[in-house]
XYZ file of C-alpha atoms in Angstrom:
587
model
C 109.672 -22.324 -109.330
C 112.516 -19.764 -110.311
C 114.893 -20.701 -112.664
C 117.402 -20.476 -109.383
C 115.454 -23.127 -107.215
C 115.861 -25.248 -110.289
C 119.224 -25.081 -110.878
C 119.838 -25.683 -106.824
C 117.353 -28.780 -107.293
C 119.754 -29.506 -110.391
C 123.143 -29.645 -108.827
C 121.404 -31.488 -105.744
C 120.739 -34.338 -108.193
C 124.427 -34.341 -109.546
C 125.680 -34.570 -106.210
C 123.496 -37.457 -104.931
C 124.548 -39.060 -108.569
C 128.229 -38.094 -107.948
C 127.712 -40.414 -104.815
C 127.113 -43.399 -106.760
C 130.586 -43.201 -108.251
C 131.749 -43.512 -105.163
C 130.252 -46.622 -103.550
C 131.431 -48.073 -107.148
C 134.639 -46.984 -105.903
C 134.046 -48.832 -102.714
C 133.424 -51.895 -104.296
C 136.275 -52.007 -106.694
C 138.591 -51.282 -103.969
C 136.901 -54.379 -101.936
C 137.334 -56.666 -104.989
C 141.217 -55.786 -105.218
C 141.128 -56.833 -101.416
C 139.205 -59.857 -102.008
C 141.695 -60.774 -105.125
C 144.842 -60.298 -102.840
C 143.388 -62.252 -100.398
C 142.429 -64.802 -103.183
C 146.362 -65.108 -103.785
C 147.317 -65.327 -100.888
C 145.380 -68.472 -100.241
C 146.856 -69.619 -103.566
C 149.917 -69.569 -102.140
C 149.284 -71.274 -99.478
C 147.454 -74.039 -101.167
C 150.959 -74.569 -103.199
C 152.737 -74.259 -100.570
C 150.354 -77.102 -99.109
C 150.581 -79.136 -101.859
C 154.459 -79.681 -101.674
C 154.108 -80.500 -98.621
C 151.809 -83.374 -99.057
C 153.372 -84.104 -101.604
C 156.993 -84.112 -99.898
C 154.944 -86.489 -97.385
C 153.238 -88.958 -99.895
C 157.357 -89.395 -101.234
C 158.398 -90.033 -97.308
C 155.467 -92.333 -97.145
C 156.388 -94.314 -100.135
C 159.872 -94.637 -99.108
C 158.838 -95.884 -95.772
C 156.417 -98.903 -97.264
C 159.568 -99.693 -99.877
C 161.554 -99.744 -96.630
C 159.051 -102.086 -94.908
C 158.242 -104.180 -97.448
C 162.129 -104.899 -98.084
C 162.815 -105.212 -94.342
C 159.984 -107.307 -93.486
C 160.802 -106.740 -89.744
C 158.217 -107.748 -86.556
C 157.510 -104.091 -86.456
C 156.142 -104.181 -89.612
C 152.709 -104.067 -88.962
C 153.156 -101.127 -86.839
C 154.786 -99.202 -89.533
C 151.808 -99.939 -91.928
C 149.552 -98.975 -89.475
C 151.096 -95.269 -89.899
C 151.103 -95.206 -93.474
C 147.492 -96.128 -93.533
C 146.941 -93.065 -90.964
C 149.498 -90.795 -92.871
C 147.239 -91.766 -96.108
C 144.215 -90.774 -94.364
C 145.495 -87.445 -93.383
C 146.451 -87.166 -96.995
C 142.996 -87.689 -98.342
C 141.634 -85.307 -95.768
C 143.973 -82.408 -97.186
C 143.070 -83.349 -100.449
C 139.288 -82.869 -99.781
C 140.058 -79.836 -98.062
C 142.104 -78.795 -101.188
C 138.925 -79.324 -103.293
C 136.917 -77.676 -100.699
C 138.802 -74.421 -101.582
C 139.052 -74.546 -105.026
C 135.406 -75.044 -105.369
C 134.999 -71.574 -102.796
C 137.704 -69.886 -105.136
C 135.562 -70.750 -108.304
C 132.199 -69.410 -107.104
C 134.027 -66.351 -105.451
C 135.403 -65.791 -109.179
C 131.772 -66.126 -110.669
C 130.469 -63.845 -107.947
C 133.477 -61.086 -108.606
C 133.007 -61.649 -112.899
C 129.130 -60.670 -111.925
C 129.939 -57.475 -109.810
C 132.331 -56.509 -112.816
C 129.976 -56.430 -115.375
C 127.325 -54.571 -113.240
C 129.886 -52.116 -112.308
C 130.392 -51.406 -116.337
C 126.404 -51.496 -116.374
C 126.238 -48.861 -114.079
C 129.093 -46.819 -115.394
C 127.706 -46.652 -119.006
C 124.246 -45.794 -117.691
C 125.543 -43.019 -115.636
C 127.758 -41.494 -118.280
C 124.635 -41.327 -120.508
C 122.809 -39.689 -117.654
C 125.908 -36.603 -117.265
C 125.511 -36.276 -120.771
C 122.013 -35.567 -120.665
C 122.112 -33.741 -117.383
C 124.755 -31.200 -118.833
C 122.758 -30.495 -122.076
C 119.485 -29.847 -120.014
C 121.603 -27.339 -117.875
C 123.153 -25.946 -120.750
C 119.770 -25.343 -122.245
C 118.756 -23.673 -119.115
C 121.315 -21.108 -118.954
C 120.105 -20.122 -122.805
C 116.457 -19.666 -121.560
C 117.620 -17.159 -118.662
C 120.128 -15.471 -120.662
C 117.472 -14.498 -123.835
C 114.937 -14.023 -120.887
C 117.115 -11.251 -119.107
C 118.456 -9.350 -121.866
C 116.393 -6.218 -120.661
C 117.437 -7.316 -116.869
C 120.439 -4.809 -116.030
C 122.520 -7.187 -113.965
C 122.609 -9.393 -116.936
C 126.522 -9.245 -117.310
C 126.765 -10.627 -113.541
C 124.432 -13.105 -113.658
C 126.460 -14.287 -117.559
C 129.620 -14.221 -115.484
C 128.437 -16.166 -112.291
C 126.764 -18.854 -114.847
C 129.703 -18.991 -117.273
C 132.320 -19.274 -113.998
C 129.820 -22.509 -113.029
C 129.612 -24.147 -116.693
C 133.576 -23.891 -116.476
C 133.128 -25.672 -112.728
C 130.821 -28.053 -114.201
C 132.877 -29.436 -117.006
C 135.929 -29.375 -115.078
C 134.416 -31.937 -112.532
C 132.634 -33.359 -115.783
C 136.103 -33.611 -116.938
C 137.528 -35.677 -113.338
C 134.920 -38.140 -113.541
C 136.037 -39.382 -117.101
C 139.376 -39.291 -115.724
C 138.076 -41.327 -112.733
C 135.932 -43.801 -114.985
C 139.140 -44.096 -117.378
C 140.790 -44.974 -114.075
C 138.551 -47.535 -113.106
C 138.451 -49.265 -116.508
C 142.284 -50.013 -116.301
C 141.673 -51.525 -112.681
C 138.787 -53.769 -114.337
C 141.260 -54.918 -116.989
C 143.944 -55.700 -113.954
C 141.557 -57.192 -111.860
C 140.447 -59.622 -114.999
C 143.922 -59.985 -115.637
C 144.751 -61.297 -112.225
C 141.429 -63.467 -112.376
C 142.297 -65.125 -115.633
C 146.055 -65.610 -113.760
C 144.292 -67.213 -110.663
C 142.119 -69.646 -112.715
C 145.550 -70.907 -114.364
C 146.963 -71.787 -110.672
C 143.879 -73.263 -109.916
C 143.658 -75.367 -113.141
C 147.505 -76.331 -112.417
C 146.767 -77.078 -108.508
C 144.030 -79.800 -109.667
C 146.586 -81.668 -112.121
C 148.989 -81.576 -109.094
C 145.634 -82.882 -106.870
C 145.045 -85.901 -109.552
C 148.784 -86.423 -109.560
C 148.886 -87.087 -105.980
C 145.774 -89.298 -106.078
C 147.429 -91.093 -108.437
C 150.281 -91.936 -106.353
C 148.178 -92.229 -103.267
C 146.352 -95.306 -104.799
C 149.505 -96.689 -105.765
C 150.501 -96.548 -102.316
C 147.544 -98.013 -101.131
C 147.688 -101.200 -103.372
C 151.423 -101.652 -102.673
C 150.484 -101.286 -98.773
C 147.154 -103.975 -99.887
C 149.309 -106.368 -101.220
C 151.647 -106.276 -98.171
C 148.861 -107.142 -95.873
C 147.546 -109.597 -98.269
C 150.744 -111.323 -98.193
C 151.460 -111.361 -94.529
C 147.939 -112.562 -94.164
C 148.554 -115.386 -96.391
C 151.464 -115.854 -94.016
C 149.467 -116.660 -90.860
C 147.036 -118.606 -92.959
C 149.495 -120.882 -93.674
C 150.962 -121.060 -89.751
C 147.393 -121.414 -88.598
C 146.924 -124.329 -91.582
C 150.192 -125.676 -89.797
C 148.882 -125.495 -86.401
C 145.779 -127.350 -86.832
C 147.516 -129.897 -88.632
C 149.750 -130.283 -85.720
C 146.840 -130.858 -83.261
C 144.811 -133.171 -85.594
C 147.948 -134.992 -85.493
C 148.734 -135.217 -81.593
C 144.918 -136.518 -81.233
C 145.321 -139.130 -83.860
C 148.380 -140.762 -82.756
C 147.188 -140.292 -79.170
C 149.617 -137.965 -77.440
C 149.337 -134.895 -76.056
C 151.398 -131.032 -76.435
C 153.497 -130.694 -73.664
C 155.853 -127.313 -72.876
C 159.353 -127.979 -72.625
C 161.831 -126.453 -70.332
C 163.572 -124.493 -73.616
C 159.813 -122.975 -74.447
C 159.295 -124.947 -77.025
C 155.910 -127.171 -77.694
C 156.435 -130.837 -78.565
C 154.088 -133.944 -78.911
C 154.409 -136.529 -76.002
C 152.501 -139.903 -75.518
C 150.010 -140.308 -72.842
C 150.790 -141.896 -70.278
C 149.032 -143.960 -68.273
C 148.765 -142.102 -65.226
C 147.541 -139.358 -67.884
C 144.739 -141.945 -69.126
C 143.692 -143.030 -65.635
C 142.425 -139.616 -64.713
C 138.875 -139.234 -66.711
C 138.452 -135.558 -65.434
C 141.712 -133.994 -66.211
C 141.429 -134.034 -70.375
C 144.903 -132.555 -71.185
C 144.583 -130.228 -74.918
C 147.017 -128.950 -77.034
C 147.025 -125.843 -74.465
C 148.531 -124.779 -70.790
C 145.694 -125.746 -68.401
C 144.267 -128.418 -67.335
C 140.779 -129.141 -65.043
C 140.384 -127.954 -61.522
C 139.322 -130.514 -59.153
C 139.393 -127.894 -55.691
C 140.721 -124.696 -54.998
C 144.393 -124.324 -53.933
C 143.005 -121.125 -51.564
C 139.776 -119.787 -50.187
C 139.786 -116.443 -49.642
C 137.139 -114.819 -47.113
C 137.109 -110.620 -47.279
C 135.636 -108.611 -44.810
C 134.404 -105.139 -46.832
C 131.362 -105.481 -48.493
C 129.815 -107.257 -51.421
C 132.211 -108.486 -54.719
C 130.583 -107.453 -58.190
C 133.879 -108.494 -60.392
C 137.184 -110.162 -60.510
C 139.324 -109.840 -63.074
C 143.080 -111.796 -63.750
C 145.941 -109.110 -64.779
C 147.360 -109.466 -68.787
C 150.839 -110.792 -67.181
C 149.032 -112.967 -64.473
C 151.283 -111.866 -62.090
C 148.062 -110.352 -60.031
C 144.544 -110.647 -59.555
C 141.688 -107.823 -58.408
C 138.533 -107.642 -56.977
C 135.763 -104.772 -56.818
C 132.739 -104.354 -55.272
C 130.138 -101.992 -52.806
C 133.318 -101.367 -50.749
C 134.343 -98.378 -53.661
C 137.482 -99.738 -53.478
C 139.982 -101.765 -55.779
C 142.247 -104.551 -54.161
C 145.349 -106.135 -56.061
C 146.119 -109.682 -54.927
C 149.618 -111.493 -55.474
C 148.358 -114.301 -57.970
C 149.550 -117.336 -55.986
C 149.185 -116.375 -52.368
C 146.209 -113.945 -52.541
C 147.706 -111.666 -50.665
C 146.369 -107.936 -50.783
C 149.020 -105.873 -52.549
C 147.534 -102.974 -52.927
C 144.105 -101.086 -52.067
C 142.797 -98.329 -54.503
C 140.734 -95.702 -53.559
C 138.599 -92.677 -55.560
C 135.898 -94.073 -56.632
C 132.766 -92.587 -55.284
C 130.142 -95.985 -55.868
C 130.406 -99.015 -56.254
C 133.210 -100.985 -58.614
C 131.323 -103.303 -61.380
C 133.953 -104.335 -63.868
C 137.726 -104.497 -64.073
C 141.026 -104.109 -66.605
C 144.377 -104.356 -66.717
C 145.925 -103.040 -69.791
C 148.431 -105.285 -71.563
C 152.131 -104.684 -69.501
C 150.096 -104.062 -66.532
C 151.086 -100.697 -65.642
C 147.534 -99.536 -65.589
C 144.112 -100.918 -64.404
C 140.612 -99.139 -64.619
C 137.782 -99.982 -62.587
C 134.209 -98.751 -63.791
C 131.750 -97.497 -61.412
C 127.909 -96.783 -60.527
C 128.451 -92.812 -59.841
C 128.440 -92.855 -63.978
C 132.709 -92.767 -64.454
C 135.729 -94.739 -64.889
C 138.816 -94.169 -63.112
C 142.417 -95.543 -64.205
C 144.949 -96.226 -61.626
C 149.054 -96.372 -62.093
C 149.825 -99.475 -60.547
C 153.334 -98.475 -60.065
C 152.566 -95.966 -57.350
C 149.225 -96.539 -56.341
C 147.141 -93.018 -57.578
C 144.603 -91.870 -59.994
C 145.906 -91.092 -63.511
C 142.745 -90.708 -65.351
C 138.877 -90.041 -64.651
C 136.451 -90.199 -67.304
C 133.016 -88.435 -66.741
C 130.271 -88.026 -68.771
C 128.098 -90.802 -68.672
C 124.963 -90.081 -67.336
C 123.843 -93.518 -66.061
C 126.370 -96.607 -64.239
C 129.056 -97.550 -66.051
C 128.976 -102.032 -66.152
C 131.414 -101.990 -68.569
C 135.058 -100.722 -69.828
C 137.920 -101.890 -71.441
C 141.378 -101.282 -73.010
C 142.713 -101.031 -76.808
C 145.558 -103.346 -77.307
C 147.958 -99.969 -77.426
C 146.346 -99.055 -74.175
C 145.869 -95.300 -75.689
C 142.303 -95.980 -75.722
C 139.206 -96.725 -73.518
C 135.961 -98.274 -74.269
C 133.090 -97.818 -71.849
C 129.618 -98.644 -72.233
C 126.695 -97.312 -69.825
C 123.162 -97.893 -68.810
C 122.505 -94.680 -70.213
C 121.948 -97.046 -73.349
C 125.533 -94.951 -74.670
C 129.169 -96.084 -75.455
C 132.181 -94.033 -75.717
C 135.500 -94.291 -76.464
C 138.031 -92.341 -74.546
C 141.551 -91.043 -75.925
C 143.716 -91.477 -72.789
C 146.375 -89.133 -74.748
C 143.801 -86.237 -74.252
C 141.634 -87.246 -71.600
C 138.535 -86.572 -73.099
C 135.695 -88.280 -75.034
C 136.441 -88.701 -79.040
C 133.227 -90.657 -79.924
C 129.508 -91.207 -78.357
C 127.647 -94.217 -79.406
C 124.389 -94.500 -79.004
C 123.045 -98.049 -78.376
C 119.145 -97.961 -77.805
C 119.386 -99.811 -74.932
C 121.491 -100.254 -71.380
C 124.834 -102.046 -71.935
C 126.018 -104.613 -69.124
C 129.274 -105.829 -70.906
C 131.494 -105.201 -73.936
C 134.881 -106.166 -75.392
C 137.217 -105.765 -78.533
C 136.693 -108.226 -81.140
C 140.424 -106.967 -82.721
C 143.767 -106.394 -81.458
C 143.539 -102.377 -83.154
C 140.145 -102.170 -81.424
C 138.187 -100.934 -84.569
C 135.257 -103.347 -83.659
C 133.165 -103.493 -80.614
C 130.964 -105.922 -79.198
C 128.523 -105.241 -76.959
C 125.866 -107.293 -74.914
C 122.445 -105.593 -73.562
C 119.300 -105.431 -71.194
C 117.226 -105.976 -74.712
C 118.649 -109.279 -75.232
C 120.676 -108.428 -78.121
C 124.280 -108.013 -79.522
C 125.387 -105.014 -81.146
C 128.751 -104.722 -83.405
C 130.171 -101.330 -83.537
C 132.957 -99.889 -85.932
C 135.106 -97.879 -82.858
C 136.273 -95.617 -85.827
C 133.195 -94.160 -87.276
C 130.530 -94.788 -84.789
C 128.306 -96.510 -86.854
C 126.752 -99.481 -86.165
C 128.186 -103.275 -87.874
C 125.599 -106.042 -87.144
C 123.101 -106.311 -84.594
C 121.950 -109.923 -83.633
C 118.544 -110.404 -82.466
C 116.966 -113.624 -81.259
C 120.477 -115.028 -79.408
C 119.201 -115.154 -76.346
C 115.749 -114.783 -74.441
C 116.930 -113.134 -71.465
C 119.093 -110.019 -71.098
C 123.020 -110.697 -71.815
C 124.896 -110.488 -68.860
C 129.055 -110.738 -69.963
C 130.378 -111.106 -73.699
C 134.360 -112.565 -74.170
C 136.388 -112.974 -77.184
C 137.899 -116.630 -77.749
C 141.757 -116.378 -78.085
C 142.148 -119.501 -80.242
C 139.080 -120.138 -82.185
C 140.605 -120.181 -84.801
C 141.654 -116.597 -84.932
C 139.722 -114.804 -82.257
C 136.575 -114.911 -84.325
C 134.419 -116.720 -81.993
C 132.442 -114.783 -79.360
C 130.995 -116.115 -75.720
C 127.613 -114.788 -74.523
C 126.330 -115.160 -71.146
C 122.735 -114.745 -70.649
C 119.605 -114.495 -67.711
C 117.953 -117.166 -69.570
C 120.615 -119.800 -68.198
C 122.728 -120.528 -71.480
C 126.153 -119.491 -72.749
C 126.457 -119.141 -76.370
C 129.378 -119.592 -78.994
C 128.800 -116.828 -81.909
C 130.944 -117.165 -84.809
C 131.802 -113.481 -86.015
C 132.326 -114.163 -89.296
C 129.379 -115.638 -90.158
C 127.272 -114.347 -87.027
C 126.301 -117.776 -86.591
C 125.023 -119.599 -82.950
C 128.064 -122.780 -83.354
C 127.406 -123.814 -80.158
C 125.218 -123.203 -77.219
C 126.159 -124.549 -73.373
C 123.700 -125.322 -70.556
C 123.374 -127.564 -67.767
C 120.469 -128.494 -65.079
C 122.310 -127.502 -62.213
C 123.278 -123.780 -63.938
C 121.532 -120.447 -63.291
C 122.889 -117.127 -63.713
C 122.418 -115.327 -60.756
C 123.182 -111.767 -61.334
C 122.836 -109.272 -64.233
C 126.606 -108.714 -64.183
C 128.070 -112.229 -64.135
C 130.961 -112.927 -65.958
C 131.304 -116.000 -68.024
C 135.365 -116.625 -69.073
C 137.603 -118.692 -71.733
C 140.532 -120.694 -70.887
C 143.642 -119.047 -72.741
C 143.795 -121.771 -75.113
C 139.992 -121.302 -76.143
C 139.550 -125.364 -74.797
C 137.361 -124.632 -72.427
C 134.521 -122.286 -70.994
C 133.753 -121.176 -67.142
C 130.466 -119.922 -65.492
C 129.504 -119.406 -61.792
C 125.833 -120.420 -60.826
C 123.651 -118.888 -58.204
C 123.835 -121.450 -55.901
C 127.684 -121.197 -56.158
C 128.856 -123.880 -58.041
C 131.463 -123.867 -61.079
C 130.613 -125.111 -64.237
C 133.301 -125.861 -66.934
C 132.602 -126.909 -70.206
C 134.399 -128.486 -73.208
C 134.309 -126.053 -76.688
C 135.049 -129.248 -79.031
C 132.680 -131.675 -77.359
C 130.283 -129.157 -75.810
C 129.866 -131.397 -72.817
C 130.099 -130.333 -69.136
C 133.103 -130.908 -68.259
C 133.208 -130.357 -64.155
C 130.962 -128.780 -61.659
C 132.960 -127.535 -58.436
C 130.630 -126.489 -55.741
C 133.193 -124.328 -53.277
C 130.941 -121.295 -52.617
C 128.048 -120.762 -50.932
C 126.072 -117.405 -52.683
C 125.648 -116.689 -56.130
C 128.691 -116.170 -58.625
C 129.235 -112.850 -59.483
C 132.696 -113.769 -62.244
C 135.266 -115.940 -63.101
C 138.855 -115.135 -64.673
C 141.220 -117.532 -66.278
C 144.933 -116.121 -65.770
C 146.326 -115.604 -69.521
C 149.178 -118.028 -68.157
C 146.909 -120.417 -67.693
C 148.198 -121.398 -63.810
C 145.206 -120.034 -61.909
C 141.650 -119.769 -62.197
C 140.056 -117.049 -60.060
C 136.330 -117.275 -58.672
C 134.478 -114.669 -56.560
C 130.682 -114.248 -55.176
C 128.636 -111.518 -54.230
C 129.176 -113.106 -50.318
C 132.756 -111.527 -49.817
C 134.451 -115.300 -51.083
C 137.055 -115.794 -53.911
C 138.725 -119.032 -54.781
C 141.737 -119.969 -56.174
C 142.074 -122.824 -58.431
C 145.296 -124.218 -59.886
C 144.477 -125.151 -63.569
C 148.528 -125.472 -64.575
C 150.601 -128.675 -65.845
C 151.956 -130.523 -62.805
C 154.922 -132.007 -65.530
């Protein structure tokens, strides 16, 4: 190989070395992106923080406010500082979230830096050897050409490219000496963006700080409001022990205000009509009989206000009844199958109606037309229900799911998935956080609405598969649950203990159909079933003794609904037949 090739195979080598430098270059110039970025975000997390933190001082102004106010609306107002404190925590997680990304991006950048000064250092020791073996070279050919007449040529040509040579020789110190000062500013800036993080977590701890504060001052409002209805309830029971042991009973006045009265005797001379510290008394016959033409009844359902009543069934359609005539007010259409359960929401202005083609549909009562359908169940919907705010839907499926629906959005915000088909369910609160739900595999499943996970399940209640499940409105608190079942018994579950407290049954009683609805009274007194072979059976929750057994229909039972007034029991069966019974005080 001539000394020519060699040199050419040289300077090939330098060049592909020379390439190095610049990836190197590359990367620093990606890291003083990345660090810019980095700041960026730092500013934004600050600017973040006074934000929450603006909010957590608004927040703790607004419990001082309610806790000094102690308004009726102040349970509403905690209910937004709760959700306010839960956004908080969410940012704050977040906030960690990013300082623990910042931290390992520092790590990773402190590791590229010190291969970068790696690299550099080997490389400079490479040029140095690179130019000595090239300077070594150009002695060998120059003693080797001394008798070679173009000798002054080739001396020029190789002294012109040792002067090229060290001038580039010269631009990559320059560029290295470069690149050190944008190390040092890029550890500079590092060391500057560790401080803001360091400072951002004392202003994180700070905040936590307060947060908890918050939280126990918002802790020890509810505690003391609960101690508050504690105390009312104490005072109600005491009234009612009282009016039985003196022998008189709670009448309404015409000024709304309960007071105790003594029996009468007409009042003692009728054994069937037990009058309790409530608004309804027995039915002895329906006021109304009610025969419809279109198709088999699957549920009837009393409106919150009990202004109305409304039926469903194989017809697809939804009928609104005046509550004391039974007249039909209204017929609503849309759904594609048939209707199997029914709810008004508290003021009445809606009412859904669950279906077999797998959806729910919610109707504005005010003019009559759809205002919501929710899809995507996969199997008949048997059950749905309101939240207490009426932003929310439950629904639960034979598609063994439930799901809650945000009626703000109009979509799905939670699946639930139950293991088995669900015939009924209900809210065991008034913020609908817990769900109850009663199923083909005999069992009762509590559900936390919030989360999705799964409470209590209670096996071993009943031997056949649950047919309705109700929440008592007086027992003492709404704690006590009512289970209907195909195995012929009604069951009283206490919630806070999951205990069976009483169980109801009678000879004459058989459920008939896998979605008949068992009822309370809206005092919680008594209980009310429909058989099979059409007869009524009301039972006592103190005494647990059959009370009355009406027999005014003729087919099995599909539901019964106690008016929240308490002036009208409403009956249907699967035969196109719904009675009317009058359950108020005749004063």
């Amino acid at each position: 190989m001539s000394y020519k090739d060699l040199i050419l195979e040289s300077l090939t080598t330098r060049d592909e070395k020379e390439h190095a430098f610049h990836e190197i270059t590359i990367a620093n110039q990606q890291l003083v992106q990345k660090v810019i970025t980095l700041q960026l975000k730092e500013k934004q997390l600050e600017a973040a923080m006074k934000t929450a933190q603006i909010q957590n001082e608004t927040l703790t102004q607004a419990a001082e406010y309610a806790k000094a106010q102690g308004s009726p609306e102040h349970q509403q107002r905690v209910a937004e500082l709760d959700r306010r404190i839960h956004d908080l925590n969410e940012e704050r997680a977040e906030m960690y979230k990013t300082q623990s990304g910042n931290a390992q991006r520092l790590v990773h950048m402190n590791e590229q830096l010190q291969k970068a000064t790696e690299t550099e250092k080997r490389n400079s020791a490479e040029y140095d050897s690179y130019y000595l073996f090239i300077y070594l070279l150009w002695i060998k050919h120059v003693n080797s050409d001394k008798k070679n007449p173009r000798k002054p040529f080739r001396i020029k040509k190789l002294t012109a490219s040792v002067k090229q040579l060290g001038t580039k020789c010269d631009l990559q110190t320059e560029q290295l000496r470069e690149k050190d000062i944008a190390i040092q500013i890029l550890q500079d800036e590092l060391a500057a963006i560790q401080l803001e993080i360091t400072t951002t977590e004392e202003r994180n701890k700070k905040l936590e700080k307060e947060n908890a504060q918050l939280l126990q001052r918002w802790l020890d409002k509810m505690n003391q409001e609960a101690e508050k209805m504690n105390e009312a309830t104490e005072f109600y029971e005491n009234f009612l022990e009282q009016a039985r042991n003196v022998g008189q009973t709670i009448r309404k006045t015409s000024g709304g205000k309960w007071v105790m009265r003594p029996s009468s005797s007409s009042d003692k001379s009728k054994p069937d009509r037990r009058v309790h510290a409530a608004t309804v008394v027995l039915p002895v016959s329906p006021c109304k009989k009610m025969a419809l033409s279109d198709g088999e009844l699957f549920c009837i359902k009393a409106s919150s206000t009990g202004s109305m009543f409304a039926t469903g069934g194989s017809d697809k359609k939804l009928r609104i009844y005046d509550a004391k005539t039974g007249n039909v007010t209204m017929a609503l259409g849309g759904s594609l199958q048939s209707i199997t359960s029914i709810c008004f929401n508290p003021s009445d202005e809606l009412v859904l109606g669950s279906s077999t083609d797998n959806s729910t549909r919610i109707w504005q009562l005010s003019t009559g037309r759809i205002r919501h359908t929710l899809t995507g169940h996969i199997g008949k919907v048997f059950a749905a229900q309101f939240t207490a705010d009426s932003k929310r839907v439950v629904s639960g499926s034979h598609d063994r799911t439930l799901k809650v629906w945000d009626l703000q959005r109009g979509y799905c915000i939670r699946t639930i998935f139950t293991f088995s088909s669900c015939n009924d369910l209900t809210l065991a609160d008034v913020e609908g956080q817990t769900l109850v739900s009663g199923h083909l595999d005999n069992n009762l499943r509590l559900w936390d609405t919030r989360t999705g996970n799964g409470i209590k399940e209670l096996t071993g209640v009943h031997t056949g598969q649950i047919t309705s499940v109700s929440i008592s409105p007086m027992y003492p608190n709404g704690d006590a649950l009512l289970t209907n079942s195909r195995d012929n018994t009604l069951k009283m579950i206490d919630l806070r203990m999951y205990d069976i407290v009483a169980t109801f049954q009678a000879p004459s009683y058989k459920n008939g159909a896998n979605w008949s609805r068992s009822c309370y009274s809206p005092d919680g007194s008594y209980i009310a079933a429909g058989s099979a072979d059409g007869s009524l059976h009301i039972w006592n929750t103190l005494t647990r003794n059959l009370e009355t057994t009406l027999k005014d229909h003729k087919g099995v039972m599909c539901g019964v609904s106690w008016s929240p007034v308490g002036d009208y029991l409403y009956t249907a069966e699967t035969n196109k037949n719904v009675c009317i019974y009058n359950t108020a005080f005749q004063v």
